Coordinates of C-alpha atoms and ligand atoms in Angstrom, one line a residue:
Chain A
M28 CA 70.9 25.7 4.0
T29 CA 68.9 22.8 3.9
V30 CA 69.4 19.4 4.5
L31 CA 67.1 16.9 2.0
V32 CA 66.5 13.9 3.2
I33 CA 64.8 11.0 0.6
A34 CA 62.8 8.6 2.5
E35 CA 62.5 5.2 2.3
H36 CA 58.7 4.4 3.0
D37 CA 55.9 1.9 1.8
N38 CA 53.5 5.1 1.4
V39 CA 52.2 4.4 5.3
D40 CA 55.1 4.7 7.3
V41 CA 58.8 6.0 7.3
A42 CA 61.5 3.4 7.3
D43 CA 63.6 3.0 10.5
S44 CA 66.4 3.9 8.3
T45 CA 65.4 6.8 7.2
L46 CA 64.8 8.3 10.7
R47 CA 68.9 7.2 11.5
A48 CA 69.1 9.1 8.1
I49 CA 67.2 12.3 9.8
T50 CA 69.3 12.5 12.5
A51 CA 72.2 12.0 10.5
A52 CA 71.0 15.0 8.6
G53 CA 70.9 17.2 11.7
A54 CA 74.6 16.7 12.2
F55 CA 75.2 19.1 9.3
G56 CA 73.7 21.7 10.9
G57 CA 70.6 23.6 8.4
D58 CA 67.1 22.7 8.3
V59 CA 66.5 19.5 7.3
T60 CA 63.5 18.8 4.5
V61 CA 62.5 15.2 3.9
L62 CA 61.0 14.1 0.3
I63 CA 58.3 11.4 0.4
A64 CA 57.9 10.1 -3.2
G65 CA 54.9 7.7 -4.0
H66 CA 51.6 6.9 -4.5
D67 CA 48.7 7.2 -2.1
C68 CA 51.4 8.5 -0.3
G69 CA 50.0 11.2 2.2
N70 CA 50.3 9.0 5.4
A71 CA 54.0 8.7 4.7
A72 CA 54.1 12.9 4.7
N73 CA 52.3 12.7 7.5
A74 CA 54.1 10.8 9.6
A75 CA 57.2 12.2 8.2
A76 CA 56.3 15.5 9.4
R77 CA 55.7 14.2 13.2
I78 CA 59.9 13.2 12.6
S79 CA 62.0 15.2 15.2
G80 CA 64.2 17.6 13.6
V81 CA 62.0 17.9 10.5
N82 CA 61.4 21.6 9.2
K83 CA 59.4 20.5 6.0
V84 CA 57.9 18.1 4.1
L85 CA 58.0 17.9 0.3
C86 CA 55.9 15.4 -1.3
A87 CA 55.2 13.8 -4.7
D88 CA 52.7 11.5 -5.2
G89 CA 51.7 10.1 -8.3
P90 CA 51.5 7.0 -10.1
S91 CA 54.7 6.8 -11.6
L92 CA 56.8 6.7 -8.3
G93 CA 54.1 3.8 -7.5
S94 CA 56.7 1.2 -7.8
F95 CA 60.0 3.1 -6.3
L96 CA 62.1 2.9 -9.4
A97 CA 65.1 4.6 -9.0
E98 CA 65.0 6.2 -12.5
P99 CA 61.4 8.3 -12.1
L100 CA 62.6 9.5 -8.4
A101 CA 66.1 10.7 -9.6
E102 CA 64.8 12.5 -12.4
L103 CA 62.3 14.5 -9.7
V104 CA 64.9 14.9 -7.4
A105 CA 67.6 16.3 -9.8
A106 CA 65.0 18.5 -11.4
M107 CA 63.7 19.8 -8.3
V108 CA 67.8 20.4 -6.9
A109 CA 67.8 22.5 -10.2
D110 CA 64.9 24.4 -10.0
H111 CA 65.8 25.5 -6.3
L112 CA 69.3 26.7 -7.5
Q113 CA 67.5 28.2 -10.0
S114 CA 65.3 30.3 -8.3
R115 CA 67.5 30.3 -5.1
T116 CA 64.3 30.2 -2.8
E117 CA 66.0 27.5 -1.0
T118 CA 69.1 25.7 -1.8
F119 CA 70.1 22.5 -1.0
E120 CA 73.6 22.1 0.7
A121 CA 73.3 18.3 1.0
I122 CA 71.7 15.5 0.1
V123 CA 71.2 12.6 2.9
C124 CA 69.5 9.5 2.1
A125 CA 70.8 5.9 4.0
A126 CA 73.2 3.3 2.7
N127 CA 70.7 0.8 2.1
T128 CA 70.3 -1.9 -1.2
S129 CA 67.4 1.2 -1.7
G130 CA 69.2 4.6 -1.4
K131 CA 73.0 2.2 -3.1
N132 CA 70.1 2.3 -6.2
L133 CA 69.2 5.5 -5.7
L134 CA 71.8 8.1 -4.7
P135 CA 74.8 7.3 -7.4
R136 CA 72.0 7.4 -10.1
I137 CA 71.1 11.2 -8.8
A138 CA 74.7 12.1 -8.4
G139 CA 74.9 10.8 -12.4
L140 CA 72.2 13.3 -13.5
M141 CA 73.1 16.3 -11.8
D142 CA 77.6 15.0 -12.7
I143 CA 78.2 16.1 -8.7
A144 CA 80.6 13.4 -6.9
M145 CA 78.5 11.5 -3.7
V146 CA 79.9 9.9 -0.8
S147 CA 78.8 6.6 0.2
D148 CA 78.2 4.9 3.1
V149 CA 79.4 7.6 6.0
I150 CA 80.3 6.2 9.8
A151 CA 80.6 9.7 11.2
I152 CA 80.1 13.7 9.8
K153 CA 83.0 15.8 11.1
S154 CA 81.6 18.8 9.3
A155 CA 79.2 19.7 6.8
D156 CA 81.7 18.8 4.0
T157 CA 83.9 16.5 6.1
F158 CA 82.7 12.1 6.5
V159 CA 84.6 9.0 7.9
R160 CA 84.0 6.2 5.7
P161 CA 84.5 2.1 5.7
I162 CA 86.6 1.2 2.8
Y163 CA 88.3 -2.5 2.0
A164 CA 85.8 -4.1 3.8
G165 CA 85.9 -2.5 7.1
N166 CA 89.7 -3.0 7.0
A167 CA 90.3 0.7 7.2
E168 CA 88.5 3.9 7.4
A169 CA 88.4 7.2 4.9
T170 CA 88.1 11.0 6.2
V171 CA 87.0 12.3 2.9
E172 CA 86.6 16.2 2.1
C173 CA 83.7 16.6 -0.8
M174 CA 84.3 19.7 -2.7
E175 CA 81.3 19.5 -4.5
P176 CA 78.7 22.7 -3.7
I177 CA 76.3 19.9 -2.7
K178 CA 77.1 16.6 -0.9
L179 CA 75.5 14.0 -1.9
V180 CA 75.8 11.4 0.6
S181 CA 74.5 8.0 1.8
V182 CA 74.9 6.9 5.4
R183 CA 75.1 3.9 7.5
P184 CA 71.7 3.9 9.5
T185 CA 73.1 1.5 12.4
V186 CA 75.9 4.3 13.6
F187 CA 72.8 7.1 13.9
D188 CA 69.9 6.2 16.6
P189 CA 66.6 7.1 15.0
A190 CA 64.6 10.5 15.3
P191 CA 61.9 10.6 17.4
G192 CA 58.5 10.8 15.6
D193 CA 56.6 12.3 17.9
S194 CA 56.8 16.3 17.3
N195 CA 54.6 18.6 16.0
P196 CA 53.8 18.7 12.7
A197 CA 55.5 20.3 10.3
D198 CA 54.3 21.8 7.1
I199 CA 53.8 19.9 3.8
E200 CA 54.1 21.3 0.3
S201 CA 52.6 19.3 -3.0
I202 CA 55.7 18.9 -5.4
D203 CA 55.0 17.5 -9.3
A204 CA 55.6 13.8 -9.4
P205 CA 57.5 13.0 -12.5
P206 CA 56.2 11.4 -15.3
Y207 CA 56.8 8.4 -15.9
W208 CA 59.9 5.4 -16.4
N209 CA 58.8 3.0 -19.4
Q210 CA 62.1 1.1 -19.8
T211 CA 62.2 0.2 -15.8
R212 CA 58.9 -2.2 -15.0
L213 CA 58.6 -3.6 -11.4
V214 CA 57.6 -7.4 -12.1
Q215 CA 57.8 -8.2 -8.3
A216 CA 58.2 -6.4 -5.3
A217 CA 60.4 -8.4 -3.1
E218 CA 58.4 -10.1 0.6
Q219 CA 59.0 -8.3 3.2
D220 CA 59.8 -11.1 6.2
T221 CA 57.4 -10.7 8.9
G222 CA 57.2 -11.8 11.9
R223 CA 61.2 -11.5 13.0
P224 CA 62.7 -8.3 14.6
D225 CA 64.0 -6.2 11.2
L226 CA 68.0 -7.2 11.2
S227 CA 69.2 -4.0 10.9
S228 CA 67.3 -2.8 14.0
A229 CA 67.2 -6.1 16.1
K230 CA 68.6 -5.7 19.9
I231 CA 69.7 -9.3 19.4
V232 CA 71.2 -11.0 16.2
L233 CA 72.0 -14.4 16.3
S234 CA 74.0 -15.8 13.3
G235 CA 75.4 -19.1 11.5
G236 CA 77.8 -19.9 9.4
R237 CA 78.8 -23.1 7.7
G238 CA 80.2 -24.5 11.2
M239 CA 76.2 -25.2 11.2
Q240 CA 76.4 -27.9 9.5
S241 CA 72.8 -28.4 8.1
A242 CA 69.7 -27.0 8.1
E243 CA 68.3 -28.9 11.1
N244 CA 70.9 -27.0 13.3
F245 CA 69.0 -23.7 11.5
V246 CA 65.8 -25.0 12.9
I247 CA 67.2 -24.9 16.3
L248 CA 68.8 -21.5 15.9
D249 CA 64.9 -19.9 15.1
R250 CA 63.5 -21.2 18.3
V251 CA 66.3 -19.7 20.5
A252 CA 66.1 -16.8 18.3
A253 CA 62.3 -16.6 18.8
K254 CA 63.1 -17.1 22.8
L255 CA 65.2 -14.3 22.7
G256 CA 63.4 -11.6 20.7
A257 CA 66.4 -12.0 18.2
A258 CA 66.8 -11.5 14.2
V259 CA 68.6 -14.6 12.6
G260 CA 71.7 -13.4 10.5
G261 CA 73.9 -15.5 8.8
T262 CA 77.6 -15.2 6.5
R263 CA 77.9 -15.9 2.7
A264 CA 78.4 -19.5 3.0
A265 CA 75.4 -20.4 5.2
V266 CA 73.5 -18.5 2.3
D267 CA 74.9 -19.9 -0.4
A268 CA 74.4 -22.8 0.7
G269 CA 70.6 -22.8 1.2
F270 CA 70.1 -22.9 5.1
L271 CA 68.9 -19.2 4.6
P272 CA 67.9 -16.7 2.7
N273 CA 70.1 -13.7 0.5
E274 CA 68.5 -11.0 2.9
V275 CA 69.7 -12.1 5.9
Q276 CA 73.5 -12.4 4.9
V277 CA 75.0 -10.1 6.9
G278 CA 78.7 -8.2 6.0
Q279 CA 80.3 -6.5 3.1
T280 CA 77.9 -7.1 0.9
G281 CA 74.9 -7.7 2.8
K282 CA 73.5 -6.2 6.1
V283 CA 75.4 -3.8 8.4
V284 CA 74.2 -4.8 12.1
A285 CA 74.9 -2.7 15.5
P286 CA 73.0 -5.2 17.8
D287 CA 73.4 -4.9 21.9
L288 CA 74.5 -8.8 21.5
Y289 CA 75.6 -10.5 18.4
M290 CA 76.1 -14.3 18.8
A291 CA 78.1 -16.1 16.0
F292 CA 77.3 -19.3 16.1
G293 CA 80.0 -21.4 13.2
I294 CA 81.4 -18.5 11.9
S295 CA 85.1 -17.7 11.3
G296 CA 85.0 -14.5 11.4
A297 CA 86.6 -13.8 7.8
I298 CA 87.4 -9.4 6.9
Q299 CA 83.9 -9.8 4.4
H300 CA 81.6 -10.7 7.5
L301 CA 83.4 -8.7 10.2
A302 CA 82.7 -6.1 8.2
G303 CA 78.8 -5.6 9.0
I304 CA 78.9 -6.5 12.8
K305 CA 81.9 -4.1 14.2
D306 CA 79.2 -1.8 16.1
S307 CA 77.6 -4.4 17.5
K308 CA 77.5 -4.0 21.8
V309 CA 78.5 -7.2 22.5
I310 CA 80.3 -10.1 19.9
V311 CA 79.8 -13.7 21.3
A312 CA 81.9 -16.2 19.2
I313 CA 80.5 -20.0 19.8
N314 CA 83.4 -22.1 17.3
T315 CA 85.4 -25.8 17.6
D316 CA 88.4 -23.7 16.2
E317 CA 90.2 -21.3 19.1
A318 CA 91.9 -20.4 16.6
A319 CA 89.1 -18.8 14.8
P320 CA 89.4 -14.8 13.7
I321 CA 86.1 -14.8 14.8
M322 CA 87.6 -15.2 18.5
A323 CA 90.3 -12.5 18.2
A324 CA 86.7 -9.9 16.9
A325 CA 84.8 -11.2 20.1
D326 CA 84.1 -10.1 23.6
Y327 CA 83.6 -13.6 24.8
C328 CA 84.5 -16.7 23.5
L329 CA 83.5 -20.5 23.8
V330 CA 85.1 -22.9 22.3
A331 CA 82.3 -26.0 21.4
D332 CA 80.1 -27.0 18.9
A333 CA 77.3 -24.7 17.8
A334 CA 74.5 -27.1 17.6
E335 CA 75.3 -28.4 20.7
V336 CA 75.4 -24.9 22.2
L337 CA 72.2 -24.1 20.9
T338 CA 71.0 -27.3 22.5
E339 CA 71.8 -25.8 25.2
L340 CA 70.7 -22.6 24.8
D341 CA 67.5 -23.7 23.8
A342 CA 66.7 -25.5 27.3
A343 CA 68.1 -22.8 29.6
L344 CA 65.9 -20.7 28.2
G345 CA 62.9 -23.0 29.2
D346 CA 59.5 -21.7 27.0
K347 CA 60.5 -18.3 27.9
N348 CA 59.0 -15.7 25.0
P349 CA 60.1 -12.6 24.4
Chain B
M21 CA 67.3 -12.5 -29.2
T22 CA 67.3 -11.6 -33.5
D23 CA 70.0 -9.6 -33.3
E24 CA 73.2 -10.3 -31.1
I25 CA 74.2 -7.0 -28.5
T26 CA 77.3 -6.1 -27.9
I27 CA 77.7 -5.8 -23.8
L28 CA 80.6 -4.1 -22.3
V29 CA 82.1 -5.3 -19.0
P30 CA 84.5 -2.9 -16.6
V31 CA 86.7 -4.3 -14.6
K32 CA 88.8 -3.0 -12.5
R33 CA 91.9 -4.1 -10.6
V34 CA 91.8 -4.2 -6.7
A35 CA 93.9 -5.9 -3.7
D36 CA 92.8 -9.4 -3.5
P37 CA 89.6 -9.6 -1.2
N38 CA 91.6 -12.7 1.0
V39 CA 94.7 -10.8 1.3
P40 CA 94.9 -9.0 4.9
I41 CA 95.1 -4.8 4.8
G42 CA 97.2 -2.5 6.4
V43 CA 97.4 1.2 6.5
F44 CA 100.7 3.6 6.3
P45 CA 101.5 4.2 9.9
D46 CA 101.3 8.2 8.7
G47 CA 97.7 7.7 7.7
T48 CA 98.1 9.2 4.1
G49 CA 96.4 5.6 2.5
V50 CA 96.6 2.3 2.6
D51 CA 99.4 0.0 2.3
L52 CA 99.5 -1.8 -0.4
T53 CA 103.1 -2.8 -1.6
N54 CA 103.6 -6.2 -1.9
V55 CA 99.5 -7.0 -1.6
R56 CA 98.2 -9.3 -4.5
M57 CA 96.1 -8.0 -6.9
A58 CA 93.2 -9.5 -9.0
M59 CA 90.2 -9.2 -10.9
N60 CA 87.2 -7.2 -8.3
P61 CA 85.6 -10.5 -7.4
F62 CA 81.8 -8.8 -8.6
D63 CA 83.5 -8.2 -12.1
E64 CA 84.5 -11.3 -12.5
I65 CA 80.7 -12.6 -12.4
A66 CA 80.4 -10.0 -14.8
V67 CA 82.5 -11.6 -17.5
E68 CA 81.3 -14.6 -16.4
E69 CA 77.9 -13.6 -17.3
A70 CA 78.7 -11.2 -20.4
V71 CA 80.3 -14.8 -21.9
R72 CA 77.8 -16.9 -21.0
L73 CA 75.0 -14.5 -23.2
R74 CA 77.2 -14.3 -25.6
E75 CA 77.7 -18.5 -25.4
G76 CA 73.8 -18.5 -25.0
G77 CA 73.2 -16.3 -28.0
T78 CA 71.9 -13.2 -26.6
A79 CA 75.3 -11.7 -27.3
G80 CA 77.4 -11.0 -30.3
Q81 CA 80.3 -9.4 -28.6
V82 CA 81.7 -9.0 -25.0
I83 CA 84.2 -6.4 -24.3
A84 CA 85.9 -5.8 -21.1
V85 CA 87.6 -2.6 -20.5
S86 CA 89.9 -1.2 -17.3
I87 CA 90.8 1.6 -16.5
G88 CA 94.3 2.5 -14.6
G89 CA 97.8 1.9 -14.2
P90 CA 99.8 -0.5 -16.4
K91 CA 99.4 -3.2 -14.8
C92 CA 95.0 -3.4 -15.7
V93 CA 96.9 -5.2 -18.5
D94 CA 96.8 -8.2 -16.3
T95 CA 93.5 -8.1 -15.4
L96 CA 92.2 -7.9 -18.9
R97 CA 94.0 -10.8 -19.4
S98 CA 92.0 -12.5 -16.7
A99 CA 88.7 -11.4 -18.6
L100 CA 89.8 -12.3 -22.3
A101 CA 90.9 -15.8 -19.9
I102 CA 87.6 -15.7 -19.3
G103 CA 86.0 -15.4 -22.4
A104 CA 85.7 -11.9 -23.7
D105 CA 86.4 -11.3 -27.0
R106 CA 88.2 -7.7 -27.3
A107 CA 89.9 -5.9 -24.2
I108 CA 90.5 -2.3 -24.1
H109 CA 92.7 -0.4 -21.1
I110 CA 91.9 3.2 -20.9
T111 CA 95.5 4.2 -19.0
T112 CA 95.4 6.7 -16.5
D113 CA 97.9 7.0 -13.8
D114 CA 95.4 8.2 -11.7
D115 CA 92.8 6.4 -8.9
L116 CA 89.5 8.1 -10.6
E117 CA 86.2 8.2 -8.5
P118 CA 83.6 6.8 -9.9
L119 CA 81.8 9.5 -11.2
A120 CA 85.2 10.0 -13.7
V121 CA 84.6 6.5 -14.4
A122 CA 81.3 7.2 -15.2
S123 CA 82.6 9.5 -17.4
V124 CA 84.6 7.4 -19.8
L125 CA 82.6 4.5 -19.0
T126 CA 79.7 6.8 -21.1
V127 CA 82.3 7.6 -23.9
L128 CA 83.6 4.7 -24.4
T129 CA 79.5 2.8 -24.5
N130 CA 78.5 5.1 -26.7
E131 CA 81.8 4.7 -29.0
L132 CA 80.9 1.1 -29.0
A133 CA 77.6 1.2 -29.5
A134 CA 77.2 -0.9 -26.7
D135 CA 73.7 -2.4 -25.8
L136 CA 74.6 -3.5 -22.0
V137 CA 77.0 -2.6 -19.6
L138 CA 77.3 -5.6 -16.8
M139 CA 79.3 -4.6 -14.7
G140 CA 80.6 -5.3 -10.6
K141 CA 77.7 -3.8 -8.2
Q142 CA 81.0 -2.5 -6.6
A143 CA 84.9 -2.0 -6.1
V144 CA 86.3 -4.0 -3.2
D145 CA 88.6 -1.2 -2.3
G146 CA 86.8 2.0 -2.1
D147 CA 83.6 0.2 -1.2
N148 CA 81.8 3.0 -3.1
G149 CA 79.1 0.7 -5.3
Q150 CA 78.0 4.0 -7.2
T151 CA 79.8 3.6 -10.4
G152 CA 76.7 1.5 -12.4
A153 CA 73.7 3.6 -11.3
M154 CA 76.0 7.2 -12.4
L155 CA 76.7 5.5 -16.0
A156 CA 72.9 4.7 -16.3
A157 CA 72.0 8.1 -15.6
K158 CA 75.0 9.9 -17.3
L159 CA 73.8 7.4 -20.9
G160 CA 70.0 7.8 -19.6
W161 CA 69.6 4.2 -19.4
P162 CA 67.6 2.1 -16.8
Q163 CA 69.4 0.4 -14.5
A164 CA 69.2 -3.4 -12.8
T165 CA 71.5 -3.1 -9.9
F166 CA 72.6 -6.0 -7.7
A167 CA 71.5 -8.6 -10.1
S168 CA 71.6 -12.3 -8.6
N169 CA 69.9 -13.8 -12.2
I170 CA 68.9 -12.4 -15.5
E171 CA 66.7 -13.9 -18.5
A172 CA 67.5 -11.9 -21.7
S173 CA 64.8 -12.0 -24.5
D174 CA 63.8 -9.5 -26.7
G175 CA 65.2 -6.4 -26.5
I176 CA 64.1 -7.1 -22.7
L177 CA 65.9 -8.3 -19.4
T178 CA 63.8 -10.1 -16.7
V179 CA 66.8 -9.6 -13.5
T180 CA 66.0 -10.9 -10.0
R181 CA 67.3 -8.2 -7.6
E182 CA 69.1 -8.7 -4.3
V183 CA 67.4 -5.9 -2.0
D184 CA 67.3 -5.8 1.8
Q185 CA 63.8 -7.2 1.3
G186 CA 65.0 -9.9 -0.1
L187 CA 64.4 -10.5 -4.2
E188 CA 62.7 -8.3 -6.3
I189 CA 62.3 -8.8 -10.2
I190 CA 62.4 -5.8 -13.2
Q191 CA 62.4 -6.1 -16.3
V192 CA 64.7 -3.4 -18.2
D193 CA 64.3 -2.5 -21.9
L194 CA 67.8 -2.5 -23.6
P195 CA 70.1 -0.9 -23.7
C196 CA 70.3 -1.0 -19.9
V197 CA 73.4 -1.7 -17.2
V198 CA 73.4 -4.1 -15.0
T199 CA 75.3 -4.2 -11.6
A200 CA 76.1 -8.1 -10.5
D201 CA 76.0 -9.1 -6.8
L202 CA 77.7 -12.1 -5.9
R203 CA 75.1 -14.8 -6.2
L204 CA 74.9 -14.5 -10.0
N205 CA 77.1 -17.3 -11.4
T206 CA 80.0 -18.9 -10.4
P207 CA 83.2 -18.1 -12.5
R208 CA 84.7 -20.2 -14.6
F209 CA 88.3 -21.6 -13.7
A210 CA 89.8 -20.5 -16.7
A211 CA 91.4 -23.3 -18.8
I212 CA 95.2 -23.5 -19.1
S213 CA 94.3 -22.9 -22.9
A214 CA 92.5 -20.2 -22.6
I215 CA 95.4 -18.2 -20.2
L216 CA 97.9 -18.9 -22.4
K217 CA 95.4 -17.5 -25.5
A218 CA 94.8 -14.3 -23.3
K219 CA 98.7 -14.0 -23.1
K220 CA 99.3 -12.8 -26.9
A221 CA 96.4 -11.6 -27.1
P222 CA 96.0 -8.0 -28.6
I223 CA 95.0 -5.1 -26.0
E224 CA 93.7 -2.0 -27.7
T225 CA 95.3 1.4 -25.4
R226 CA 94.1 4.6 -24.7
A227 CA 94.7 7.8 -22.7
A228 CA 92.0 8.4 -20.3
G229 CA 93.6 12.1 -20.7
D230 CA 92.1 11.5 -24.5
L231 CA 89.1 11.6 -24.4
G232 CA 88.4 15.3 -23.6
L233 CA 86.1 14.7 -20.3
Q234 CA 86.6 16.7 -16.7
L235 CA 88.5 13.7 -14.7
S236 CA 90.1 16.1 -11.8
P237 CA 89.3 14.2 -8.3
R238 CA 85.8 15.9 -6.5
L239 CA 87.3 14.6 -3.7
R240 CA 89.6 14.3 -1.3
T241 CA 91.2 12.0 1.5
I242 CA 92.0 13.3 4.7
S243 CA 93.5 10.6 6.4
V244 CA 93.4 6.7 6.4
A245 CA 92.9 5.5 10.1
E246 CA 92.7 1.5 10.8
P247 CA 89.5 1.3 13.2
S248 CA 89.7 0.4 16.7
Q249 CA 88.8 -3.3 17.3
D250 CA 89.3 -3.7 21.1
R251 CA 86.9 -6.9 22.2
A252 CA 87.8 -8.3 25.2
N253 CA 88.1 -11.9 24.5
I254 CA 87.4 -13.7 27.3
N255 CA 86.8 -17.4 27.2
V256 CA 83.9 -19.0 28.5
A257 CA 84.0 -22.9 29.3
N258 CA 80.3 -23.5 28.7
V259 CA 77.2 -21.9 28.0
D260 CA 76.3 -21.6 31.9
E261 CA 78.9 -19.4 32.3
L262 CA 78.4 -17.8 28.7
L263 CA 74.8 -16.5 30.6
D264 CA 76.3 -15.6 33.4
S265 CA 78.3 -13.2 32.2
L266 CA 76.0 -11.7 29.8
R267 CA 73.8 -11.3 32.6
Q268 CA 75.7 -10.0 35.0
D269 CA 78.1 -8.6 33.2
Q270 CA 76.5 -7.2 30.5
G271 CA 73.1 -6.5 31.6
L272 CA 71.4 -8.9 28.7
L273 CA 69.1 -11.3 28.6
K274 CA 67.4 -10.5 31.3
Ligands
FAD21 C1 83.8 -9.9 -2.3 C2 83.2 -10.5 -1.1 C3 82.1 -10.5 -0.5 C4 82.0 -10.9 0.3 N1 80.9 -10.7 1.5 C5 80.1 -11.3 2.6 C6 78.8 -11.3 3.5 O1 79.0 -9.7 3.0 N2 79.0 -11.5 4.2 C7 80.0 -12.6 4.8 O2 79.1 -13.4 5.3 N3 81.0 -13.5 3.6 C8 81.3 -12.5 2.7 N4 82.1 -13.2 1.8 C9 82.7 -14.2 1.9 C10 83.4 -14.7 3.0 O3 84.8 -14.2 2.7 C11 83.9 -15.8 3.4 O4 83.8 -16.5 3.0 C12 82.0 -15.9 4.3 O5 81.8 -15.2 5.7 C13 82.8 -17.7 5.6 O6 81.6 -17.9 5.8 P1 81.2 -18.9 7.5 O7 81.9 -18.3 8.2 O8 80.6 -19.1 7.2 O9 82.1 -20.6 6.7 P2 83.7 -21.2 7.3 O10 84.6 -19.4 6.7 O11 83.9 -21.7 6.3 O12 83.8 -21.1 8.7 C14 82.7 -22.3 9.3 C15 83.4 -21.4 10.5 O13 82.9 -22.5 11.5 C16 83.5 -23.6 12.6 N5 83.4 -24.7 12.6 C17 83.0 -26.2 11.9 N6 82.3 -27.2 12.6 C18 82.0 -25.9 13.4 C19 81.1 -26.4 14.6 N7 80.8 -27.9 14.4 N8 80.7 -26.3 15.9 C20 81.0 -24.7 15.5 N9 82.0 -24.4 14.9 C21 82.1 -24.7 13.5 C22 84.6 -23.5 11.4 O14 86.3 -23.5 12.7 C23 85.0 -22.2 11.0 O15 85.8 -21.3 11.6 C24 82.8 -12.3 0.5 C25 83.5 -12.4 0.0 C26 84.1 -12.2 -0.5 C27 85.0 -12.4 -2.3
AMP22 N1 88.8 1.9 -12.8 C1 87.6 0.8 -13.0 N2 88.1 0.3 -14.1 C2 87.4 -0.2 -14.7 N3 85.5 -0.6 -14.1 C3 85.7 0.2 -13.2 C4 87.0 1.1 -12.3 N4 86.0 1.7 -11.5 C5 85.1 1.0 -11.1 N5 84.6 0.3 -12.2 C6 83.4 -1.2 -12.3 O1 82.6 -0.1 -11.3 C7 81.7 -1.0 -10.6 C8 81.9 -0.8 -9.3 O2 82.3 0.1 -8.5 P1 82.8 1.6 -7.5 O3 81.4 2.5 -7.6 O4 84.4 1.8 -7.5 O5 82.4 0.3 -6.2 C9 82.7 -2.2 -10.7 O6 83.0 -3.2 -10.4 C10 83.6 -2.2 -12.0 O7 83.1 -2.8 -13.1

């Protein structure tokens, strides 16, 4: 039995979230095959082949896969699984990908095509058919058994370690790219923000909320983050106020983070926000309100003005570079 | 647009996201006794967007549909109060899984000849975030998930999507499925007159079991538990104390 991991990549490198999904796939106990689908993606296939725990790489390379649209990729996977079932050469017991926006866009489409139920945002794999996942914004955790012949599972990347990328290369097998899907067209890809550690894998995250009060205070937050080599995140309220770009919203509907240190400045600690930070090792809350819910969710609580604390931190860290 | 399109908006009744939720001590599930219920916030945004598309002349008709028990009627009335033209209640006592909901919606979309299904990206009870893409797959339609902006012209939607890397823009041909993210719009407060009118509006009803679909569960919930949340809650007096604690006790910020 084999677990198929659908990789996220930029045709050159395999995404960190996929390295984590590969670790999760290993928990099923079978072989792990990674699908690299893209255009001119040979380098990504080579990188995937060297990831520890990967037994085989399937590489679908063609212009129809160039924009990483869910539609052609889902067709490819569904057709591939159907073929495999028919030829009985290799049956997939599970299809796994990371529960980030690309996986959340893709896997349910595959599930719909195959008419197979899926399990979203898995945080623990109990056995090959039993999974734990958060529900109600993390207010509860459900253990579910999947009764489908093939388990379609998206895994929360932050709870699995990245698989190292230095093992003996696995075999790479080419497969045909699917036909073009003309009804969807990429107009403008999202620009990956450079220069800052990625929020989902950063060791330190500094986050700001409405209590940060002003854009100027976010400049100080940014400066302190730079000194600490930290990523910057925030609440929905901070994003809605225009203090931060949407892609750094942390929480139920934004990103999930699990750094060694999460510092919350002027954040009340709504359940929807806590949903995205609860796996952090150490949580620090800085809030003027000692009764704010974030305090109960924090390891260290400092009742103080967020901007003042940031200014002091900025001074205390000197001109230290990460 | 010359041909006015029909928009189907699936709306789910869920626990109000602003109220705390607990778990039954025996681990059998989430305790919803006396919990205030509301329309899933993402679905409210979807209804608002559909109504705006009608008000802007793109859509001719907005049809809300809710699948579930008798109280879904309240949710449908909320959709009517925002401005939906028609409401359909698909009745079932079961809590259908996303795949089953997608099957029901496939039948309805075809029957109603809808051109656009505009729905929430995620229902905040199960947090599955599956139904939209499943439905698009079953219909063989393009999908635009996590939409934060929609522009319609000549049978094409230009949709801004909120993705991990930032904002992505795609074009999709109608018919298609779009799922709403939080920043798509801010739903209006329905006027009292609209609420009163919605109270008396007819709601069409059909039993899910009469649709000839296989809707039985494919997943089994074994247990539901409260997450462990043991944090130290140590009060520190100032920045120096905080830095000392992080450095000495936690080995951080060395
Ligand atoms: C369906 C749904 C999904 C959602 N998803 C998310 C999500 O993914 N992520 C998310 O973050 N939110 C999400 N939200 C919103 C969430 O419910 C809260 O509204 C939001 O997290 C509040 O942000 P905040 O803490 O910045 O603001 P507030 O709740 O307004 O809190 C501001 C805090 O700042 C403190 N403060 C004020 N002045 C100062 C000062 N000078 N110094 C220090 N502290 C100060 C206040 O005491 C207060 O605690 C969602 C909501 C819904 C309904
Ligand atoms: N029972 C239901 N009735 C109507 N719409 C639903 C139902 N369940 C899910 N949906 C729609 O599907 C979206 C995504 O739900 P989910 O996949 O469960 O997170 C919701 O935002 C609704 O628009």
